[in-house]
Amino acid sequence: MRQLIAGNWKMHGLAGQLPEVLGIATSAEAASSYADILICPPATFIARAAVAAAGRMAIGGQDCSAEAQGAFTGDISTAMLLDAGASAVIVGHSERRHYHGETNEIVSAKAATASHAGLLTIICIGETQAQRKAGETFSVCDDQIAQSLPDGMNLAATAIAHEPLWAIGSGRVPSSQEIVDVHEHIRKCLVARFGADGKSVRILYGGSVKPDNAREILALPEVDGALIGGASLKAADFDAIVRSAGPRA
Ligand code: PGA
């Protein structure tokens, strides 16, 4: 399975940052034999980023509507993402769940729409610090997978991003063993539900992935890539992370 190194630019991305997109596209091209590279800029920046990327890497959205079109002010449909040049989308990021009240049910509907539209779909899950301390990490992940991942998705174009909430933007990461334990658990959960097809879903780690810890994280079993926030904004940082990826069995 090829690793997926995905950047989530969150609410960053103005014309002045186009050189970063160009720099990242150059790294992506160099890594094309062993990894898939994706950048998810804000919706207003997707079309320009897609032109700058010129097919050297994928461009994605950070959210999409579950609806096809209509009176949904401010929302962005999957057709609009495709039209702008995106081929992927993140759904259910913890910031969407937290600031926009997105429930598992909403995330599941978005994921179904995205997958049916042919977009590579990254579904985010993750536990809070309190849940981890209470030993609930596995059960929280089980519930989120059961309820945010709809039936009928194209599993080969689906990724689960496990992002412990307390690791996002904090500079803190779980130990390698903790990452492996959760990812192995997620894999078991996927195989229990989907059979052998559950093996084709990529499981990404997210939360404070940086140039100095990427090599260790990306070498772990069942880590099929990473979802990167802050360190994806600078081409030099992102390049160092991309170079840490490698071919997987
Ligand atoms: P971070 O963000 O890499 O800045 O911790 C990760 C994410 O929120 O996807």
mmCIF file of C-alpha atoms and ligand atoms in Angstrom:
data_model
loop_
_atom_site.group_PDB
_atom_site.id
_atom_site.type_symbol
_atom_site.label_atom_id
_atom_site.label_comp_id
_atom_site.label_asym_id
_atom_site.label_seq_id
_atom_site.Cartn_x
_atom_site.Cartn_y
_atom_site.Cartn_z
ATOM 1 C CA MET A 1 0.000 0.000 0.000
ATOM 2 C CA ARG A 2 1.368 3.421 -0.937
ATOM 3 C CA GLN A 3 1.504 5.877 1.911
ATOM 4 C CA LEU A 4 -0.655 8.998 1.686
ATOM 5 C CA ILE A 5 0.932 12.184 2.959
ATOM 6 C CA ALA A 6 -1.832 14.746 3.238
ATOM 7 C CA GLY A 7 -1.600 18.388 4.242
ATOM 8 C CA ASN A 8 -4.538 20.167 5.850
ATOM 9 C CA TRP A 9 -4.011 23.891 5.436
ATOM 10 C CA LYS A 10 -7.059 24.743 7.594
ATOM 11 C CA MET A 11 -7.899 28.470 7.341
ATOM 12 C CA HIS A 12 -4.596 29.467 5.755
ATOM 13 C CA GLY A 13 -3.994 30.135 2.077
ATOM 14 C CA LEU A 14 -3.773 33.418 0.177
ATOM 15 C CA ALA A 15 -2.205 34.235 -3.175
ATOM 16 C CA GLY A 16 1.128 34.905 -1.464
ATOM 17 C CA GLN A 17 1.322 31.232 -0.490
ATOM 18 C CA LEU A 18 1.260 29.910 -4.059
ATOM 19 C CA PRO A 19 5.054 29.464 -4.024
ATOM 20 C CA GLU A 20 4.598 26.998 -1.150
ATOM 21 C CA VAL A 21 2.174 24.988 -3.298
ATOM 22 C CA LEU A 22 4.721 24.987 -6.116
ATOM 23 C CA GLY A 23 7.454 23.844 -3.729
ATOM 24 C CA ILE A 24 5.278 21.057 -2.334
ATOM 25 C CA ALA A 25 4.348 19.950 -5.861
ATOM 26 C CA THR A 26 8.039 19.616 -6.655
ATOM 27 C CA SER A 27 8.536 17.373 -3.583
ATOM 28 C CA ALA A 28 5.470 15.389 -4.573
ATOM 29 C CA GLU A 29 6.831 14.775 -8.033
ATOM 30 C CA ALA A 30 10.110 13.539 -6.572
ATOM 31 C CA ALA A 31 8.184 11.172 -4.256
ATOM 32 C CA SER A 32 5.769 9.926 -6.905
ATOM 33 C CA SER A 33 7.333 6.453 -7.072
ATOM 34 C CA TYR A 34 6.550 5.658 -3.428
ATOM 35 C CA ALA A 35 3.890 7.964 -1.945
ATOM 36 C CA ASP A 36 0.699 9.831 -2.783
ATOM 37 C CA ILE A 37 0.764 13.497 -1.873
ATOM 38 C CA LEU A 38 -2.302 15.618 -1.209
ATOM 39 C CA ILE A 39 -2.771 19.208 -0.114
ATOM 40 C CA CYS A 40 -6.144 20.416 1.161
ATOM 41 C CA PRO A 41 -6.208 24.211 1.043
ATOM 42 C CA PRO A 42 -9.255 26.379 1.823
ATOM 43 C CA ALA A 43 -12.024 26.159 -0.794
ATOM 44 C CA THR A 44 -11.176 29.602 -2.189
ATOM 45 C CA PHE A 45 -7.673 28.411 -2.988
ATOM 46 C CA ILE A 46 -8.403 24.988 -4.500
ATOM 47 C CA ALA A 47 -8.598 26.055 -8.144
ATOM 48 C CA ARG A 48 -5.380 28.071 -8.001
ATOM 49 C CA ALA A 49 -3.588 25.310 -6.113
ATOM 50 C CA ALA A 50 -4.772 22.744 -8.663
ATOM 51 C CA VAL A 51 -3.386 24.848 -11.510
ATOM 52 C CA ALA A 52 -0.093 25.293 -9.666
ATOM 53 C CA ALA A 53 0.102 21.578 -8.839
ATOM 54 C CA ALA A 54 -0.395 20.742 -12.533
ATOM 55 C CA GLY A 55 -1.145 17.095 -11.813
ATOM 56 C CA ARG A 56 2.026 16.552 -9.785
ATOM 57 C CA MET A 57 0.005 16.021 -6.596
ATOM 58 C CA ALA A 58 -3.628 15.822 -5.588
ATOM 59 C CA ILE A 59 -5.606 18.775 -4.265
ATOM 60 C CA GLY A 60 -8.506 18.301 -1.876
ATOM 61 C CA GLY A 61 -11.187 20.093 0.071
ATOM 62 C CA GLN A 62 -11.421 20.293 3.862
ATOM 63 C CA ASP A 63 -15.161 19.620 3.992
ATOM 64 C CA CYS A 64 -18.125 19.087 1.676
ATOM 65 C CA SER A 65 -21.893 19.137 1.867
ATOM 66 C CA ALA A 66 -23.838 15.907 2.000
ATOM 67 C CA GLU A 67 -26.322 17.538 -0.394
ATOM 68 C CA ALA A 68 -25.883 17.649 -4.164
ATOM 69 C CA GLN A 69 -26.986 21.284 -4.614
ATOM 70 C CA GLY A 70 -29.604 23.765 -3.485
ATOM 71 C CA ALA A 71 -30.372 26.346 -0.817
ATOM 72 C CA PHE A 72 -27.449 25.681 1.541
ATOM 73 C CA THR A 73 -25.750 29.054 1.936
ATOM 74 C CA GLY A 74 -22.018 28.839 2.391
ATOM 75 C CA ASP A 75 -21.778 25.098 1.762
ATOM 76 C CA ILE A 76 -19.675 23.474 -0.933
ATOM 77 C CA SER A 77 -20.835 20.462 -2.911
ATOM 78 C CA THR A 78 -18.703 17.600 -4.107
ATOM 79 C CA ALA A 79 -19.439 18.658 -7.704
ATOM 80 C CA MET A 80 -17.983 22.089 -6.872
ATOM 81 C CA LEU A 81 -14.859 20.503 -5.413
ATOM 82 C CA LEU A 82 -14.413 18.397 -8.550
ATOM 83 C CA ASP A 83 -15.123 21.396 -10.742
ATOM 84 C CA ALA A 84 -12.401 23.393 -8.966
ATOM 85 C CA GLY A 85 -9.876 20.634 -9.558
ATOM 86 C CA ALA A 86 -10.048 18.685 -6.294
ATOM 87 C CA SER A 87 -9.878 14.901 -6.235
ATOM 88 C CA ALA A 88 -10.120 14.381 -2.476
ATOM 89 C CA VAL A 89 -11.846 15.696 0.617
ATOM 90 C CA ILE A 90 -11.455 15.550 4.388
ATOM 91 C CA VAL A 91 -14.667 14.995 6.353
ATOM 92 C CA GLY A 92 -15.286 14.981 10.081
ATOM 93 C CA HIS A 93 -12.142 16.801 11.126
ATOM 94 C CA SER A 94 -12.311 17.398 14.875
ATOM 95 C CA GLU A 95 -12.453 21.157 14.266
ATOM 96 C CA ARG A 96 -15.584 20.647 12.138
ATOM 97 C CA ARG A 97 -17.042 18.350 14.773
ATOM 98 C CA HIS A 98 -16.204 20.797 17.573
ATOM 99 C CA TYR A 99 -16.832 24.263 16.067
ATOM 100 C CA HIS A 100 -19.639 23.299 13.703
ATOM 101 C CA GLY A 101 -21.395 20.661 15.749
ATOM 102 C CA GLU A 102 -20.896 17.930 13.174
ATOM 103 C CA THR A 103 -22.153 14.636 14.525
ATOM 104 C CA ASN A 104 -21.131 11.167 13.384
ATOM 105 C CA GLU A 105 -24.375 11.058 11.445
ATOM 106 C CA ILE A 106 -23.541 14.237 9.517
ATOM 107 C CA VAL A 107 -19.989 13.037 8.885
ATOM 108 C CA SER A 108 -21.298 9.723 7.596
ATOM 109 C CA ALA A 109 -23.663 11.457 5.153
ATOM 110 C CA LYS A 110 -20.825 13.660 3.895
ATOM 111 C CA ALA A 111 -18.524 10.658 3.512
ATOM 112 C CA ALA A 112 -21.158 8.774 1.499
ATOM 113 C CA THR A 113 -21.683 11.739 -0.833
ATOM 114 C CA ALA A 114 -17.943 12.260 -1.254
ATOM 115 C CA SER A 115 -17.246 8.619 -1.998
ATOM 116 C CA HIS A 116 -20.091 8.367 -4.497
ATOM 117 C CA ALA A 117 -18.755 11.477 -6.221
ATOM 118 C CA GLY A 118 -15.465 9.669 -6.751
ATOM 119 C CA LEU A 119 -13.433 11.718 -4.293
ATOM 120 C CA LEU A 120 -10.724 10.137 -2.187
ATOM 121 C CA THR A 121 -12.337 10.525 1.220
ATOM 122 C CA ILE A 122 -10.465 11.016 4.487
ATOM 123 C CA ILE A 123 -12.664 10.492 7.543
ATOM 124 C CA CYS A 124 -11.195 11.862 10.774
ATOM 125 C CA ILE A 125 -11.683 10.275 14.168
ATOM 126 C CA GLY A 126 -9.951 10.750 17.517
ATOM 127 C CA GLU A 127 -10.280 10.759 21.256
ATOM 128 C CA THR A 128 -9.913 13.601 23.749
ATOM 129 C CA GLN A 129 -7.272 13.585 26.450
ATOM 130 C CA ALA A 130 -9.908 12.762 29.079
ATOM 131 C CA GLN A 131 -11.146 9.801 27.041
ATOM 132 C CA ARG A 132 -7.608 8.521 26.611
ATOM 133 C CA LYS A 133 -6.929 8.844 30.346
ATOM 134 C CA ALA A 134 -10.138 6.983 31.084
ATOM 135 C CA GLY A 135 -8.988 4.111 28.849
ATOM 136 C CA GLU A 136 -11.715 4.809 26.316
ATOM 137 C CA THR A 137 -9.565 5.353 23.212
ATOM 138 C CA PHE A 138 -10.555 2.071 21.535
ATOM 139 C CA SER A 139 -14.243 2.397 22.314
ATOM 140 C CA VAL A 140 -14.355 6.011 21.082
ATOM 141 C CA CYS A 141 -12.653 4.968 17.836
ATOM 142 C CA ASP A 142 -14.999 1.990 17.484
ATOM 143 C CA ASP A 143 -18.047 4.219 17.861
ATOM 144 C CA GLN A 144 -16.735 6.862 15.470
ATOM 145 C CA ILE A 145 -15.858 4.276 12.835
ATOM 146 C CA ALA A 146 -19.177 2.492 13.237
ATOM 147 C CA GLN A 147 -21.147 5.723 12.958
ATOM 148 C CA SER A 148 -19.049 7.999 10.682
ATOM 149 C CA LEU A 149 -18.145 5.433 8.045
ATOM 150 C CA PRO A 150 -21.166 4.590 5.891
ATOM 151 C CA ASP A 151 -21.726 1.354 4.042
ATOM 152 C CA GLY A 152 -21.144 1.325 0.311
ATOM 153 C CA MET A 153 -18.006 3.453 0.188
ATOM 154 C CA ASN A 154 -15.213 2.784 -2.267
ATOM 155 C CA LEU A 155 -12.864 1.488 0.436
ATOM 156 C CA ALA A 156 -9.773 1.606 -1.773
ATOM 157 C CA ALA A 157 -10.305 5.385 -1.987
ATOM 158 C CA THR A 158 -11.081 5.812 1.711
ATOM 159 C CA ALA A 159 -8.714 6.734 4.519
ATOM 160 C CA ILE A 160 -9.324 6.927 8.245
ATOM 161 C CA ALA A 161 -7.235 9.610 9.937
ATOM 162 C CA HIS A 162 -6.746 8.849 13.599
ATOM 163 C CA GLU A 163 -6.020 12.214 15.212
ATOM 164 C CA PRO A 164 -5.921 12.278 19.010
ATOM 165 C CA LEU A 165 -7.490 15.660 19.783
ATOM 166 C CA TRP A 166 -4.854 16.456 22.374
ATOM 167 C CA ALA A 167 -2.076 15.958 19.806
ATOM 168 C CA ILE A 168 -3.487 18.399 17.231
ATOM 169 C CA GLY A 169 -1.473 21.601 17.152
ATOM 170 C CA SER A 170 -0.009 20.862 20.592
ATOM 171 C CA GLY A 171 3.430 19.519 19.720
ATOM 172 C CA ARG A 172 2.565 16.384 21.743
ATOM 173 C CA VAL A 173 2.326 12.976 20.120
ATOM 174 C CA PRO A 174 1.429 9.546 21.496
ATOM 175 C CA SER A 175 4.284 7.072 21.924
ATOM 176 C CA SER A 176 5.063 4.859 18.927
ATOM 177 C CA GLN A 177 3.557 1.882 20.739
ATOM 178 C CA GLU A 178 0.367 3.814 21.451
ATOM 179 C CA ILE A 179 0.055 4.767 17.775
ATOM 180 C CA VAL A 180 0.564 1.149 16.680
ATOM 181 C CA ASP A 181 -1.932 -0.143 19.238
ATOM 182 C CA VAL A 182 -4.670 2.208 18.039
ATOM 183 C CA HIS A 183 -3.958 1.634 14.339
ATOM 184 C CA GLU A 184 -3.938 -2.155 14.781
ATOM 185 C CA HIS A 185 -7.209 -1.846 16.625
ATOM 186 C CA ILE A 186 -8.722 0.275 13.834
ATOM 187 C CA ARG A 187 -7.559 -2.276 11.260
ATOM 188 C CA LYS A 188 -9.238 -5.092 13.199
ATOM 189 C CA CYS A 189 -12.394 -3.040 13.399
ATOM 190 C CA LEU A 190 -12.368 -2.428 9.614
ATOM 191 C CA VAL A 191 -11.710 -6.074 8.788
ATOM 192 C CA ALA A 192 -14.435 -7.203 11.194
ATOM 193 C CA ARG A 193 -16.894 -4.997 9.354
ATOM 194 C CA PHE A 194 -15.769 -5.190 5.732
ATOM 195 C CA GLY A 195 -13.807 -8.452 5.572
ATOM 196 C CA ALA A 196 -10.690 -8.441 3.365
ATOM 197 C CA ASP A 197 -11.790 -5.128 1.786
ATOM 198 C CA GLY A 198 -11.160 -3.492 5.161
ATOM 199 C CA LYS A 199 -7.458 -3.999 4.489
ATOM 200 C CA SER A 200 -7.511 -1.550 1.597
ATOM 201 C CA VAL A 201 -8.522 1.436 3.761
ATOM 202 C CA ARG A 202 -5.520 3.580 4.560
ATOM 203 C CA ILE A 203 -5.091 4.459 8.237
ATOM 204 C CA LEU A 204 -3.357 7.804 8.669
ATOM 205 C CA TYR A 205 -1.907 9.259 11.841
ATOM 206 C CA GLY A 206 -2.523 12.949 12.507
ATOM 207 C CA GLY A 207 -1.531 15.340 15.275
ATOM 208 C CA SER A 208 1.731 17.291 15.491
ATOM 209 C CA VAL A 209 3.527 15.382 12.739
ATOM 210 C CA LYS A 210 6.708 17.388 12.128
ATOM 211 C CA PRO A 211 9.949 16.925 10.178
ATOM 212 C CA ASP A 212 11.666 15.641 13.336
ATOM 213 C CA ASN A 213 9.166 12.889 14.203
ATOM 214 C CA ALA A 214 7.806 11.923 10.773
ATOM 215 C CA ARG A 215 10.369 9.238 9.990
ATOM 216 C CA GLU A 216 9.638 7.336 13.199
ATOM 217 C CA ILE A 217 5.859 7.635 12.855
ATOM 218 C CA LEU A 218 5.723 6.739 9.162
ATOM 219 C CA ALA A 219 7.858 3.635 9.718
ATOM 220 C CA LEU A 220 5.343 2.142 12.185
ATOM 221 C CA PRO A 221 3.219 -0.851 11.200
ATOM 222 C CA GLU A 222 -0.330 0.023 10.113
ATOM 223 C CA VAL A 223 0.597 3.673 9.590
ATOM 224 C CA ASP A 224 -0.357 4.200 5.960
ATOM 225 C CA GLY A 225 0.391 7.885 5.929
ATOM 226 C CA ALA A 226 -0.182 11.089 7.826
ATOM 227 C CA LEU A 227 -2.519 14.051 7.982
ATOM 228 C CA ILE A 228 -0.467 17.136 8.684
ATOM 229 C CA GLY A 229 -1.658 20.568 9.726
ATOM 230 C CA GLY A 230 0.900 23.202 10.715
ATOM 231 C CA ALA A 231 3.908 21.521 9.124
ATOM 232 C CA SER A 232 2.182 21.323 5.732
ATOM 233 C CA LEU A 233 2.143 25.090 5.283
ATOM 234 C CA LYS A 234 5.843 25.421 4.545
ATOM 235 C CA ALA A 235 7.232 23.558 1.559
ATOM 236 C CA ALA A 236 10.544 22.930 3.332
ATOM 237 C CA ASP A 237 8.877 21.261 6.339
ATOM 238 C CA PHE A 238 6.477 19.304 4.198
ATOM 239 C CA ASP A 239 9.284 18.161 1.919
ATOM 240 C CA ALA A 240 11.166 16.758 4.910
ATOM 241 C CA ILE A 241 8.063 14.816 5.933
ATOM 242 C CA VAL A 242 7.452 13.535 2.393
ATOM 243 C CA ARG A 243 11.027 12.267 2.265
ATOM 244 C CA SER A 244 10.370 10.329 5.469
ATOM 245 C CA ALA A 245 7.690 8.247 3.778
ATOM 246 C CA GLY A 246 8.584 4.994 2.118
ATOM 247 C CA PRO A 247 7.201 2.097 0.150
ATOM 248 C CA ARG A 248 5.040 -0.283 2.229
ATOM 249 C CA ALA A 249 4.562 -3.985 1.874
HETATM 250 P P1 PGA B 1 -1.284 19.574 13.297
HETATM 251 O O1 PGA B 1 -2.790 19.375 12.760
HETATM 252 O O2 PGA B 1 -0.387 18.780 12.387
HETATM 253 O O3 PGA B 1 -1.046 21.053 13.211
HETATM 254 O O4 PGA B 1 -1.254 19.049 14.700
HETATM 255 C C1 PGA B 1 -3.241 18.119 12.319
HETATM 256 C C2 PGA B 1 -4.675 18.203 11.898
HETATM 257 O O5 PGA B 1 -5.466 18.897 12.547
HETATM 258 O O6 PGA B 1 -5.062 17.574 10.892
#
